[in-house]
Tab-separated table of C-alpha atoms and ligand atoms in Angstrom:
chain	number	residue	atom	x	y	z
I	1	UNK	CA	99.014	118.174	103.618
I	2	UNK	CA	100.059	120.384	100.799
I	3	UNK	CA	97.397	119.724	97.810
I	4	UNK	CA	93.690	121.130	97.388
I	5	UNK	CA	91.798	118.054	96.668
I	6	UNK	CA	91.722	116.213	99.347
I	7	UNK	CA	89.488	113.398	100.894
I	8	UNK	CA	89.799	114.071	104.459
I	9	UNK	CA	87.633	111.436	106.238
I	10	UNK	CA	89.339	108.468	104.151
I	11	UNK	CA	92.871	110.000	104.885
I	12	UNK	CA	92.146	110.228	109.177
I	13	UNK	CA	89.919	106.051	108.656
I	14	UNK	CA	92.080	104.109	106.955
I	15	UNK	CA	95.940	105.561	106.115
I	16	UNK	CA	95.985	107.001	109.568
I	17	UNK	CA	100.185	105.327	109.714
I	18	UNK	CA	100.790	108.468	108.023
I	19	UNK	CA	100.546	110.284	111.471
I	20	UNK	CA	101.619	107.042	113.563
I	21	UNK	CA	104.925	107.008	111.828
I	22	UNK	CA	105.595	110.329	111.778
I	23	UNK	CA	104.719	110.420	116.324
I	24	UNK	CA	108.616	108.686	116.747
I	25	UNK	CA	109.693	112.517	114.662
I	26	UNK	CA	108.142	113.530	117.989
I	27	UNK	CA	110.742	112.436	119.621
I	28	UNK	CA	113.452	114.524	117.817
I	29	UNK	CA	111.551	117.643	117.740
I	30	UNK	CA	111.017	117.408	122.224
I	31	UNK	CA	108.188	119.742	121.926
I	32	UNK	CA	108.887	121.582	125.428
I	33	UNK	CA	105.868	123.869	127.643
I	34	UNK	CA	105.647	127.194	126.162
I	35	UNK	CA	107.342	127.001	123.241
I	36	UNK	CA	105.571	128.648	120.346
I	37	UNK	CA	105.824	125.846	117.562
I	38	UNK	CA	104.158	125.442	113.488
I	39	UNK	CA	103.449	122.166	112.280
I	40	UNK	CA	103.694	122.902	108.117
I	41	UNK	CA	101.481	120.135	106.142
I	42	UNK	CA	99.284	119.497	109.158
I	43	UNK	CA	96.660	117.276	108.096
I	44	UNK	CA	93.330	116.565	109.983
I	45	UNK	CA	95.361	117.475	112.782
I	46	UNK	CA	96.425	114.236	114.587
I	47	UNK	CA	100.180	115.196	115.511
I	48	UNK	CA	99.342	119.046	115.525
I	49	UNK	CA	97.515	117.770	119.035
I	50	UNK	CA	100.390	115.407	119.930
I	51	UNK	CA	102.280	118.319	120.280
I	52	UNK	CA	100.398	120.351	121.873
I	53	UNK	CA	100.332	117.913	124.672
I	54	UNK	CA	103.121	118.711	125.469
I	55	UNK	CA	102.838	122.163	126.751
I	56	UNK	CA	103.703	123.966	123.225
I	57	UNK	CA	101.421	126.609	121.500
I	58	UNK	CA	101.893	124.675	118.422
I	59	UNK	CA	100.047	126.166	114.925
I	60	UNK	CA	99.101	123.911	112.232
I	61	UNK	CA	99.438	124.859	108.694
I	62	UNK	CA	97.893	123.723	105.481
I	63	UNK	CA	96.606	124.586	102.539
I	64	UNK	CA	93.848	122.503	101.857
I	65	UNK	CA	90.742	124.029	103.104
I	66	UNK	CA	89.365	120.259	103.234
I	67	UNK	CA	92.186	119.185	105.717
I	68	UNK	CA	91.653	122.275	107.713
I	69	UNK	CA	87.484	121.811	108.236
I	70	UNK	CA	88.288	118.177	108.891
I	71	UNK	CA	91.547	119.688	111.872
I	72	UNK	CA	89.374	122.351	112.914
I	73	UNK	CA	86.169	119.446	114.058
I	74	UNK	CA	88.985	117.382	115.267
I	75	UNK	CA	90.594	120.024	117.873
I	76	UNK	CA	88.617	122.960	118.171
I	77	UNK	CA	90.508	124.254	120.882
I	78	UNK	CA	93.722	124.485	118.483
I	79	UNK	CA	94.576	126.677	116.095
I	80	UNK	CA	95.032	126.507	112.226
I	81	UNK	CA	95.981	128.507	109.930
I	82	UNK	CA	95.306	128.103	105.741
I	83	UNK	CA	98.834	128.372	103.952
I	84	UNK	CA	100.744	127.828	101.585
I	85	UNK	CA	103.981	126.070	102.485
I	86	UNK	CA	106.143	126.899	99.750
I	87	UNK	CA	105.486	131.275	100.211
I	88	UNK	CA	103.617	131.664	103.910
I	89	UNK	CA	105.120	134.478	106.116
I	90	UNK	CA	104.205	134.692	109.993
I	91	UNK	CA	103.912	137.626	112.203
I	92	UNK	CA	105.425	136.264	115.027
I	93	UNK	CA	108.315	134.063	114.435
I	94	UNK	CA	108.748	130.315	116.659
I	95	UNK	CA	110.769	127.904	118.657
I	96	UNK	CA	110.837	125.761	116.512
I	97	UNK	CA	109.507	124.335	112.883
I	98	UNK	CA	107.733	120.623	112.144
I	99	UNK	CA	106.580	119.315	109.316
I	100	UNK	CA	105.700	115.257	109.201
I	101	UNK	CA	104.668	113.845	105.323
I	102	UNK	CA	103.668	117.111	104.161
I	103	UNK	CA	106.924	118.661	102.061
I	104	UNK	CA	107.164	115.734	99.126
I	105	UNK	CA	104.121	117.304	98.346
I	106	UNK	CA	105.448	121.052	97.510
I	107	UNK	CA	106.456	121.488	94.118
I	108	UNK	CA	108.712	124.756	94.969
I	109	UNK	CA	110.956	122.761	97.930
I	110	UNK	CA	113.305	125.356	97.591
I	111	UNK	CA	110.280	128.170	98.850
I	112	UNK	CA	108.815	126.311	101.262
I	113	UNK	CA	112.859	126.038	102.578
I	114	UNK	CA	112.901	129.707	102.313
I	115	UNK	CA	109.644	130.781	104.142
I	116	UNK	CA	110.304	127.577	106.972
I	117	UNK	CA	113.944	129.315	107.233
I	118	UNK	CA	112.181	132.542	107.905
I	119	UNK	CA	109.926	131.185	109.941
I	120	UNK	CA	112.408	130.622	112.838
I	121	UNK	CA	113.634	132.840	115.072
I	122	UNK	CA	117.556	132.704	116.155
I	123	UNK	CA	118.324	129.049	117.800
I	124	UNK	CA	114.878	127.726	116.429
I	125	UNK	CA	114.780	124.053	114.745
I	126	UNK	CA	113.686	122.711	111.961
I	127	UNK	CA	112.514	119.395	112.428
I	128	UNK	CA	111.076	117.142	108.990
I	129	UNK	CA	110.720	113.859	107.470
I	130	UNK	CA	109.449	113.711	103.876
I	131	UNK	CA	109.405	110.461	101.057
I	132	UNK	CA	113.244	110.902	100.187
I	133	UNK	CA	115.191	110.057	97.285
I	134	UNK	CA	113.843	106.384	95.699
I	135	UNK	CA	110.786	106.256	98.136
I	136	UNK	CA	107.539	104.629	96.076
I	137	UNK	CA	110.297	103.737	92.839
I	138	UNK	CA	107.992	100.841	92.249
I	139	UNK	CA	105.121	102.598	92.198
I	140	UNK	CA	106.486	104.842	89.558
I	141	UNK	CA	107.727	102.615	87.222
I	142	UNK	CA	104.592	100.761	87.462
I	143	UNK	CA	102.628	103.998	86.617
I	144	UNK	CA	105.076	104.777	83.089
I	145	UNK	CA	103.647	101.649	82.229
I	146	UNK	CA	100.397	102.390	82.929
I	147	UNK	CA	100.235	105.980	81.423
I	148	UNK	CA	103.485	106.525	79.244
I	149	UNK	CA	104.756	109.547	78.794
I	150	UNK	CA	102.356	111.904	80.940
I	151	UNK	CA	103.242	109.776	83.821
I	152	UNK	CA	106.277	111.978	84.891
I	153	UNK	CA	104.281	115.154	84.450
I	154	UNK	CA	101.376	113.785	86.767
I	155	UNK	CA	103.384	112.447	88.971
I	156	UNK	CA	102.500	114.456	92.394
I	157	UNK	CA	105.333	114.432	94.720
I	158	UNK	CA	109.084	115.329	94.699
I	159	UNK	CA	111.680	113.295	96.682
I	160	UNK	CA	114.778	114.583	97.012
I	161	UNK	CA	118.015	112.986	98.444
I	162	UNK	CA	120.752	114.862	101.588
I	163	UNK	CA	122.079	116.205	98.953
I	164	UNK	CA	119.346	117.828	97.283
I	165	UNK	CA	117.191	119.216	99.896
I	166	UNK	CA	120.424	120.024	102.699
I	167	UNK	CA	121.850	122.963	100.429
I	168	UNK	CA	118.462	124.198	100.225
I	169	UNK	CA	118.342	125.022	103.698
I	170	UNK	CA	121.656	125.862	104.443
I	171	UNK	CA	121.243	129.032	101.921
I	172	UNK	CA	118.763	130.117	103.561
I	173	UNK	CA	121.254	130.025	106.735
I	174	UNK	CA	119.849	127.259	108.391
I	175	UNK	CA	122.482	124.988	110.058
I	176	UNK	CA	121.668	120.579	109.331
I	177	UNK	CA	122.200	118.831	111.887
I	178	UNK	CA	121.694	115.166	111.398
I	179	UNK	CA	120.282	114.070	108.103
I	180	UNK	CA	119.075	109.982	107.157
I	181	UNK	CA	117.965	108.830	103.923
I	182	UNK	CA	116.739	105.366	105.402
I	183	UNK	CA	114.024	102.651	103.877
I	184	UNK	CA	110.760	102.055	105.891
I	185	UNK	CA	108.598	99.658	104.063
I	186	UNK	CA	105.108	100.531	104.916
I	187	UNK	CA	102.199	98.086	104.692
I	188	UNK	CA	98.850	99.053	104.190
I	189	UNK	CA	95.372	97.552	105.285
I	190	UNK	CA	93.736	94.695	102.715
I	191	UNK	CA	93.923	92.853	99.643
I	192	UNK	CA	92.569	96.395	98.397
I	193	UNK	CA	94.870	98.663	100.387
I	194	UNK	CA	97.066	99.163	96.858
I	195	UNK	CA	94.090	100.796	95.657
I	196	UNK	CA	92.527	102.529	98.671
I	197	UNK	CA	95.873	103.877	98.605
I	198	UNK	CA	96.388	104.855	94.908
I	199	UNK	CA	92.751	106.329	95.168
I	200	UNK	CA	93.900	108.411	97.986
I	201	UNK	CA	97.532	109.893	97.006
I	202	UNK	CA	97.653	109.137	93.270
I	203	UNK	CA	94.360	110.826	91.908
I	204	UNK	CA	96.707	113.146	89.576
I	205	UNK	CA	96.911	110.626	87.590
I	206	UNK	CA	93.506	109.413	87.234
I	207	UNK	CA	92.064	112.304	86.488
I	208	UNK	CA	89.992	112.905	83.627
I	209	UNK	CA	89.424	109.115	83.783
I	210	UNK	CA	86.025	107.446	83.201
I	211	UNK	CA	85.109	105.573	86.320
I	212	UNK	CA	85.748	102.051	83.987
I	213	UNK	CA	89.749	103.566	82.321
I	214	UNK	CA	90.419	104.210	86.346
I	215	UNK	CA	89.035	101.027	87.273
I	216	UNK	CA	91.479	99.265	84.106
I	217	UNK	CA	94.288	101.077	85.079
I	218	UNK	CA	93.995	100.550	88.431
I	219	UNK	CA	94.460	96.391	87.726
I	220	UNK	CA	97.042	97.080	85.345
I	221	UNK	CA	99.326	99.277	87.896
I	222	UNK	CA	97.903	95.970	90.638
I	223	UNK	CA	99.385	93.089	87.812
I	224	UNK	CA	102.910	95.084	87.405
I	225	UNK	CA	103.301	95.533	91.532
I	226	UNK	CA	101.549	92.503	92.398
I	227	UNK	CA	105.011	90.432	92.303
I	228	UNK	CA	107.387	92.863	94.596
I	229	UNK	CA	104.467	94.249	96.664
I	230	UNK	CA	102.149	91.902	97.907
I	231	UNK	CA	103.116	88.662	99.810
I	232	UNK	CA	100.813	86.741	102.434
I	233	UNK	CA	97.801	88.785	101.915
I	234	UNK	CA	99.192	92.378	102.484
I	235	UNK	CA	100.613	94.684	100.139
I	236	UNK	CA	103.776	96.746	101.440
I	237	UNK	CA	104.863	100.426	99.578
I	238	UNK	CA	108.286	100.548	99.778
I	239	UNK	CA	108.756	104.123	101.204
I	240	UNK	CA	112.303	105.495	101.272
I	241	UNK	CA	112.106	108.713	104.459
I	242	UNK	CA	114.345	111.307	104.473
I	243	UNK	CA	114.830	112.868	107.979
I	244	UNK	CA	116.078	116.595	108.861
I	245	UNK	CA	116.979	118.740	111.679
I	246	UNK	CA	117.987	121.780	111.068
I	247	UNK	CA	118.888	124.660	113.102
I	248	UNK	CA	119.158	128.763	112.006
I	249	UNK	CA	122.235	129.463	114.248
I	250	UNK	CA	122.495	132.510	116.662
I	251	UNK	CA	123.505	135.889	115.595
B	301	BEZ	C1	103.478	109.617	102.123
B	301	BEZ	O1	102.652	110.145	102.498
B	301	BEZ	O2	104.278	109.665	103.150
B	301	BEZ	C2	103.632	109.775	100.788
B	301	BEZ	C3	102.292	109.647	100.128
B	301	BEZ	C4	103.098	109.300	98.977
B	301	BEZ	C5	103.848	109.279	98.169
B	301	BEZ	C6	104.814	108.381	99.377
B	301	BEZ	C7	105.192	109.070	100.163
């Protein structure tokens, strides 16, 4: 992941769907024994470990010390490095760069594209999934209702369209082979699922608020979002995903 204040226990406990959904992305990556693969925004390392199970030599990269500490505790046999997705250098290039549910947290996506392209060998591939244009539109709109003009300044994500993201890769010499933008309604556990999710992923909106103000804001958000997102005891969030496969051409 690519934000500095994360609660890794909460992330890997109630929010395991983040990498469970990411498992299908591994089918696109098709890691092979002996390949060198970089997992950008590896979080607590579950998909890094899946990649390692294929026999590939994998490195997890993240900029959150808390997430990395948990990843190292979970998988002491794997290699994890601290770095920012938007400005890293690698000592030796990789056969593939993989990134699941991380790049929408990166403010400078052009810089991330540059780092990723630089990290690939000629012929290497980049396989990613991130939140895409329109992701959690209902939540972003409710944030504007509750927090007013400040909401957009506090929004930590960038959700690009295919037309916005593909050129970032092309500008750094990558050839975009596949790109899709699709809805992926995402259920979150239980009656308090929305509140848990907001506390986990939306802390930038609540920064500086007292516990009472936070509680009131959470209540106001739930009231606004219930008609659209809550049905039969389940909150289902309006996620949209952008999946991209790109290749660095052989010279
Ligand atoms: C995600 O992890 O995929 C995600 C996080 C926050 C907002 C939308 C998506």
